Tab-separated table of C-alpha atoms in Angstrom:
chain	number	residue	atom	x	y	z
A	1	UNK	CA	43.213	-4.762	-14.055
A	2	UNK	CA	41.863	-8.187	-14.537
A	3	UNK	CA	39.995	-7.793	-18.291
A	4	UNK	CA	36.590	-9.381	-18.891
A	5	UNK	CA	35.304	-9.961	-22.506
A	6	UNK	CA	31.888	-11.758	-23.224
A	7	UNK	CA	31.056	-13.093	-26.423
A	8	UNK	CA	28.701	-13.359	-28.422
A	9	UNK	CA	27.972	-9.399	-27.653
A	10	UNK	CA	24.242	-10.163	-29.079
A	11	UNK	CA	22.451	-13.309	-29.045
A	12	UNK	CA	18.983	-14.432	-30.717
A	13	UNK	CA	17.563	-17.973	-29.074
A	14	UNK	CA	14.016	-19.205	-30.165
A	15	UNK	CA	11.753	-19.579	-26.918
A	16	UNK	CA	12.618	-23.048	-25.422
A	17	UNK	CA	15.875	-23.510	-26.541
A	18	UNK	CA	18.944	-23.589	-24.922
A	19	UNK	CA	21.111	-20.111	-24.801
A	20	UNK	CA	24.782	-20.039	-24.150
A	21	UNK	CA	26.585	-16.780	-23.217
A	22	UNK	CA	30.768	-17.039	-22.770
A	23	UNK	CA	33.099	-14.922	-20.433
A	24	UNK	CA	36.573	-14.859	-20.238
A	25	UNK	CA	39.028	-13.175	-18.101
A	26	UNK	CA	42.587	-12.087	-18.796
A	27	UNK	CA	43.832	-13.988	-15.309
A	28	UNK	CA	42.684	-16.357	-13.285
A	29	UNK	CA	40.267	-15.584	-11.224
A	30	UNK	CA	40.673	-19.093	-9.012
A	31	UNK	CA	41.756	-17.867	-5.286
A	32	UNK	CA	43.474	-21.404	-4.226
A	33	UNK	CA	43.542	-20.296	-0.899
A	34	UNK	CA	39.698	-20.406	-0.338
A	35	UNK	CA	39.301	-22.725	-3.235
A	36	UNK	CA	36.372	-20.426	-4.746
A	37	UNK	CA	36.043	-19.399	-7.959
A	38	UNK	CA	35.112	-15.019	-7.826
A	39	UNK	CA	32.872	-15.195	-10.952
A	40	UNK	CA	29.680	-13.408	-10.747
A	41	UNK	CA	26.581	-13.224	-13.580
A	42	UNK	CA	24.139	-10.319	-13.659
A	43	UNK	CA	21.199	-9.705	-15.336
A	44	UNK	CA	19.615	-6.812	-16.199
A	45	UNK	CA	15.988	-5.835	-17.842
A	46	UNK	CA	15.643	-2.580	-19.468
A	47	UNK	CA	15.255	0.004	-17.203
A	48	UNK	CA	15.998	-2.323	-13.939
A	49	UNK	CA	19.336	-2.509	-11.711
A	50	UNK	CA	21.371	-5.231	-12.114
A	51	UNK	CA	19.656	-8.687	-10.283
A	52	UNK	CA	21.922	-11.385	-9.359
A	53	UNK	CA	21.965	-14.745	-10.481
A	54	UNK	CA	25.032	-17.148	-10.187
A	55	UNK	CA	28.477	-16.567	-8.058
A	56	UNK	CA	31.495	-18.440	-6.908
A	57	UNK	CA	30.949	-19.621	-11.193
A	58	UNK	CA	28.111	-21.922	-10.498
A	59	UNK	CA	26.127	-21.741	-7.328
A	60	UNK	CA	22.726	-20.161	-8.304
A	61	UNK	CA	21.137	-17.246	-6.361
A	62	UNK	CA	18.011	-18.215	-4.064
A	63	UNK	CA	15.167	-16.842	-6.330
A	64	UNK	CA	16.780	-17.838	-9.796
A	65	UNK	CA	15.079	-20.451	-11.501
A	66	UNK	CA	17.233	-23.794	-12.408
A	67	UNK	CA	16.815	-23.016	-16.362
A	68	UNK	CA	19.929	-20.478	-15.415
A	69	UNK	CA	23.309	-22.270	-14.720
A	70	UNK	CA	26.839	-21.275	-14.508
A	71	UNK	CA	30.057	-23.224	-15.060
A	72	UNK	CA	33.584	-22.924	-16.264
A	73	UNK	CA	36.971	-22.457	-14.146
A	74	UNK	CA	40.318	-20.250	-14.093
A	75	UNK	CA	39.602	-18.055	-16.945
A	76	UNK	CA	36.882	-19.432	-19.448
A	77	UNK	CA	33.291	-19.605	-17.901
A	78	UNK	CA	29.925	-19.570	-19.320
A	79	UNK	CA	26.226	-18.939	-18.543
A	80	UNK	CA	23.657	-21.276	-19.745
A	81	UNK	CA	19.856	-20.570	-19.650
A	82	UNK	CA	18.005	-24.286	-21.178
A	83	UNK	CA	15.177	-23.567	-22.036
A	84	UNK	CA	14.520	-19.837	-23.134
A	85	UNK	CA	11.608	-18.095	-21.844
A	86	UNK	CA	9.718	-14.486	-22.693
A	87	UNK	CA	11.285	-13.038	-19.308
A	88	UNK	CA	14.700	-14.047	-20.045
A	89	UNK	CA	14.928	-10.755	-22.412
A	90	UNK	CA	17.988	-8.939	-21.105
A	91	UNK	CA	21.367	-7.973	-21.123
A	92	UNK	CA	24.291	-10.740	-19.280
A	93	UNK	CA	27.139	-9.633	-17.617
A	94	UNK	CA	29.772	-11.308	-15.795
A	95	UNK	CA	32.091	-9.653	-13.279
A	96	UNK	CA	35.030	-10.932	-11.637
A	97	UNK	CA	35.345	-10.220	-7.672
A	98	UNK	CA	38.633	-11.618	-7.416
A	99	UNK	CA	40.830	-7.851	-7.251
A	100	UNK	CA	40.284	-4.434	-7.407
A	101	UNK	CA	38.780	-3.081	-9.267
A	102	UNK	CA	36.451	-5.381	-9.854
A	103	UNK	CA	35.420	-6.080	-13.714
A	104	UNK	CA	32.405	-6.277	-15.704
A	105	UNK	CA	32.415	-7.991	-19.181
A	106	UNK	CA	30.495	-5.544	-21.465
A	107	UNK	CA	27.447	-7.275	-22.002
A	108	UNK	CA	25.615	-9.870	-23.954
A	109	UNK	CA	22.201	-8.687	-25.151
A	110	UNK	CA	19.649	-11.600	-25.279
A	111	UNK	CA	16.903	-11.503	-27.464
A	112	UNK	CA	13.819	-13.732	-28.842
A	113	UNK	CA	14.497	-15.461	-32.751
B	1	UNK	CA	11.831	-6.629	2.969
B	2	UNK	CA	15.856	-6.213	2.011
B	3	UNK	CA	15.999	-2.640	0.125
B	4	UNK	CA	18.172	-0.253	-0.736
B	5	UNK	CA	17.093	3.431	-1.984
B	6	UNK	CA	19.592	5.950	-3.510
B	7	UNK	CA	19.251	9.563	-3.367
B	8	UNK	CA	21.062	12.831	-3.918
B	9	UNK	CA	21.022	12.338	-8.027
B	10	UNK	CA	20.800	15.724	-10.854
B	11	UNK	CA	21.972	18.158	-12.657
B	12	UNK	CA	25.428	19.682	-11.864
B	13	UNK	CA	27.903	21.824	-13.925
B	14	UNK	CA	31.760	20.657	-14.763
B	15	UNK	CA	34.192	20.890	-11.765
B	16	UNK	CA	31.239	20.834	-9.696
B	17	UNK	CA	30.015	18.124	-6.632
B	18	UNK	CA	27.464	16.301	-5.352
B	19	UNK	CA	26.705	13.893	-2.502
B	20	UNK	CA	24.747	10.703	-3.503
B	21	UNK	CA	22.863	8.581	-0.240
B	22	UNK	CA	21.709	5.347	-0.392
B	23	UNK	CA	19.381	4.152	2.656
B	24	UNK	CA	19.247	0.560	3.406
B	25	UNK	CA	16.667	-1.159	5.557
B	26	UNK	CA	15.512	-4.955	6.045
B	27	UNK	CA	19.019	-6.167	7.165
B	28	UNK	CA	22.264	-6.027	9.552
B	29	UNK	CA	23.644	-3.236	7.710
B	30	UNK	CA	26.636	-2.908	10.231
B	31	UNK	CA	27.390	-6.333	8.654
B	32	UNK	CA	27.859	-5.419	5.029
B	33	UNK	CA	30.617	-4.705	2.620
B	34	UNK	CA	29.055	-2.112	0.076
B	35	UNK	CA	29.787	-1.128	-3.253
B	36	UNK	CA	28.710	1.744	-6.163
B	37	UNK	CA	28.249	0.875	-9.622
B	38	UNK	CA	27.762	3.284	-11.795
B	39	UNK	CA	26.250	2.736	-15.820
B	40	UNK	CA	26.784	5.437	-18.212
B	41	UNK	CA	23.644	5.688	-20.273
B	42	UNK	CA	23.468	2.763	-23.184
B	43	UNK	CA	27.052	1.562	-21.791
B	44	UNK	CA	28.071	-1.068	-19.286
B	45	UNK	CA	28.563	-1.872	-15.475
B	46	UNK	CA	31.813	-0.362	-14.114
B	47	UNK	CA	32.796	-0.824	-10.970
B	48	UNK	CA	33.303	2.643	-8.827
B	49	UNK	CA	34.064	1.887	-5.265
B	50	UNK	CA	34.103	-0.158	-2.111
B	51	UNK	CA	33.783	0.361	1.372
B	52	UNK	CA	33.935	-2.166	4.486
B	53	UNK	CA	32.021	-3.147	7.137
B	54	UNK	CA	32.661	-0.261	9.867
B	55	UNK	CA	33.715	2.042	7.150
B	56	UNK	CA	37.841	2.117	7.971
B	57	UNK	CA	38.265	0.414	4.665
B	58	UNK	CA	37.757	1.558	1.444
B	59	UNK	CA	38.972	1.443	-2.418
B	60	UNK	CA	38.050	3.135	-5.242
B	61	UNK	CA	38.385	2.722	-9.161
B	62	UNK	CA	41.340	4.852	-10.664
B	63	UNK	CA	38.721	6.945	-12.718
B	64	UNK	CA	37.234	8.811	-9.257
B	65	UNK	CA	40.452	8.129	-7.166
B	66	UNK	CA	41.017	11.090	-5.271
B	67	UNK	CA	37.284	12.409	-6.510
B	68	UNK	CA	35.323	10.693	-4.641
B	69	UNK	CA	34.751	9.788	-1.238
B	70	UNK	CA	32.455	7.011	-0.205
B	71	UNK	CA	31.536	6.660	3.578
B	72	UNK	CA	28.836	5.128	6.239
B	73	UNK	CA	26.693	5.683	8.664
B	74	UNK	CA	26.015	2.455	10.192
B	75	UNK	CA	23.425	3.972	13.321
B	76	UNK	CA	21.693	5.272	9.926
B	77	UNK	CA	21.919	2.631	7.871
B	78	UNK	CA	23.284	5.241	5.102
B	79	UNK	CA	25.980	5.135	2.885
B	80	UNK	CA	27.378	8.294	1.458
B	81	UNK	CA	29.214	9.158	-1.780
B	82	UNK	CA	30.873	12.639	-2.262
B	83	UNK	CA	31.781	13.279	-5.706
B	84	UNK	CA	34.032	16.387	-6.248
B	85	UNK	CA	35.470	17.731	-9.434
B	86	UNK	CA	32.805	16.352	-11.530
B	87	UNK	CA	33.502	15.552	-15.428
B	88	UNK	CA	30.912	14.812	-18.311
B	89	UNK	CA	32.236	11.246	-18.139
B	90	UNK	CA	30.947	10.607	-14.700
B	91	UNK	CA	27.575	11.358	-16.544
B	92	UNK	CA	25.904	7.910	-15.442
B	93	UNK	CA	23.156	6.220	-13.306
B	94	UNK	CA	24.897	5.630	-9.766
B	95	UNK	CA	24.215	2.037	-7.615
B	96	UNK	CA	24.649	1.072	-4.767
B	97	UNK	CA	24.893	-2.665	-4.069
B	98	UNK	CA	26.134	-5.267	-1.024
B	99	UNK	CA	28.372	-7.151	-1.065
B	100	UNK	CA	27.375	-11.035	-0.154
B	101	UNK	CA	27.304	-13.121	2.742
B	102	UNK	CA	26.648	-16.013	4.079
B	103	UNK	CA	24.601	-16.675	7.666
B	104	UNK	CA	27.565	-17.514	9.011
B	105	UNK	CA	30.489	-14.958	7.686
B	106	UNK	CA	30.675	-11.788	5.467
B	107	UNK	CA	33.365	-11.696	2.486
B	108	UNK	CA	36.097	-9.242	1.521
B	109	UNK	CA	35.305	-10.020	-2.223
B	110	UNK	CA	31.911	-11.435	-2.693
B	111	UNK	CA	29.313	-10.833	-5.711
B	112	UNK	CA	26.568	-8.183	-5.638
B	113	UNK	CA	23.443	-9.654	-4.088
B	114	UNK	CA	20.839	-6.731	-3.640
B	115	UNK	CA	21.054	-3.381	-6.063
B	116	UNK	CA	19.492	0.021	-5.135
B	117	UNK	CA	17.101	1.197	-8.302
B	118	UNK	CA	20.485	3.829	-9.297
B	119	UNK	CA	19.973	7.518	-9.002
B	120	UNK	CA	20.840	9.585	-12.063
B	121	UNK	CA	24.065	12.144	-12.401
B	122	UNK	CA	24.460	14.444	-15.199
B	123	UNK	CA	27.551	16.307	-15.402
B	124	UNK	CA	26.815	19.056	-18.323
B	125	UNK	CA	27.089	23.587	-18.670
C-alpha cells in the first residue's frame, strides 16, 4: 500500500496569510503512461463530507476559489491556500488515486492564529 | 442538481449485517466509477471500496475483503453495500463518492468529485 503522511498534523495561519500544508507518499504516484500526476486534496468542515478541491496535483476543482493551489510531483506535493480566510477552517487531506487501495494522508487541521 | 443520498445506516450487534444505499440523481450514473469512504468517528478518510461503471468490476480494501459486497443498480441509479460479519472497528460514518470524469471520458483512477452526506454504522452489544 502506497503510504501517505501530511505534515504539519495542525496548523495555525493568521487571516490573510499564506498557509502551506505538505504530503508525501511512500512511491511515486507519477503514472508515465498518461503523464498525470493521481494526487487528490480534500477538505472537510466539521460535520460536512469531504468537498473536493485540487487533482491530477494542481488542477483546481470548478467551484474552488484561486486562493487554493496545489503543486509538487512524484512523491512530495503540497497545498497552498494565500491568503487565509474565516471559511478556510478545516481539516486537509490528500489521497493518492494511483493503486488500490487508494490512500488518505491523516489530516492537517487548519485553524485561525 | 448532482446529489448523492446514503441510506440504510444504525445500530447493529457484532457478527451482524447491514445493507447501506446510496441514491444518486442529477447525472449519467451508468457513466460513473463509484467509491465508499468510510471515517471512523474523530479519525481519518480510509478508503473502503470501488466499483465500475456497469458493476462487473470491483475492489475492496483488505479490512472488509470478503465482508463486504458493494454493487449497482444502474436503471435505479443505486448503489448497494452489504456488510456481513460486522466488527466494532467498522464503527464509522459510511460515503459514498464518484469517481471523476471528464465530458469527454470517465477514469479507472480518478479523484472524488461529489460526496454523499455519509450515513452512520455502529457496530456495538
Amino acid at each position: 500500500d502506497i503510504v501517505m503522511t501530511q505534515s504539519p498534523d495542525s496548523l495555525a495561519v493568521s487571516l490573510g496569510e499564506r498557509a502551506t500544508i505538505n504530503c508525501k507518499s511512500s512511491q511515486s504516484v507519477f503514472y508515465s503512461s498518461y503523464n498525470k500526476t493521481y494526487l487528490a486534496w480534500y477538505q472537510q468542515r466539521p460535520g460536512q463530507p469531504p468537498n473536493l478541491l485540487i487533482y491530477w496535483a494542481s488542477t483546481r476543482e470548478s467551484g474552488v476559489p484561486d486562493r487554493f493551489s496545489g503543486s509538487g510531483s512524484v512523491t512530495d506535493f503540497t497545498l497552498t491556500i494565500s491568503s487565509l480566510q474565516a471559511e478556510d477552517v478545516a481539516i486537509y487531506y490528500c489521497q493518492q488515486y494511483y493503486s488500490i487501495p487508494y490512500t488518505f494522508g491523516q489530516g492537517t487541521k487548519l485553524e485561525i492564529k | 442538481e448532482v446529489q448523492l443520498v446514503e441510506s440504510g445506516g444504525g445500530l447493529v450487534q457484532p457478527g451482524g449485517s447491514l445493507r447501506l444505499s446510496c441514491a444518486a440523481s442529477g447525472f449519467t450514473f451508468s457513466s460513473y466509477w463509484m467509491h465508499w469512504v468510510r471515517q471512523a468517528p474523530g479519525k481519518g478518510l480510509v478508503w473502503v471500496s470501488r466499483i465500475d461503471h456497469d458493476g462487473d468490476s470491483t475492489a475492496y480494501a483488505d479490512s472488509v475483503k470478503g465482508r463486504f459486497t458493494f454493487s449497482r443498480d444502474n436503471a435505479k441509479n443505486t448503489l448497494y453495500l452489504q456488510m456481513n460479519s460486522l466488527r466494532a472497528e467498522d464503527t464509522a460514518v459510511y460515503f459514498c463518492a464518484r469517481g471523476y470524469c471528464t465530458t469527454a471520458s470517465c477514469y479507472t483512477s480518478s479523484a472524488f468529485d461529489v460526496w454523499g452526506q455519509g450515513t452512520m454504522v455502529t457496530v456495538s452489544s
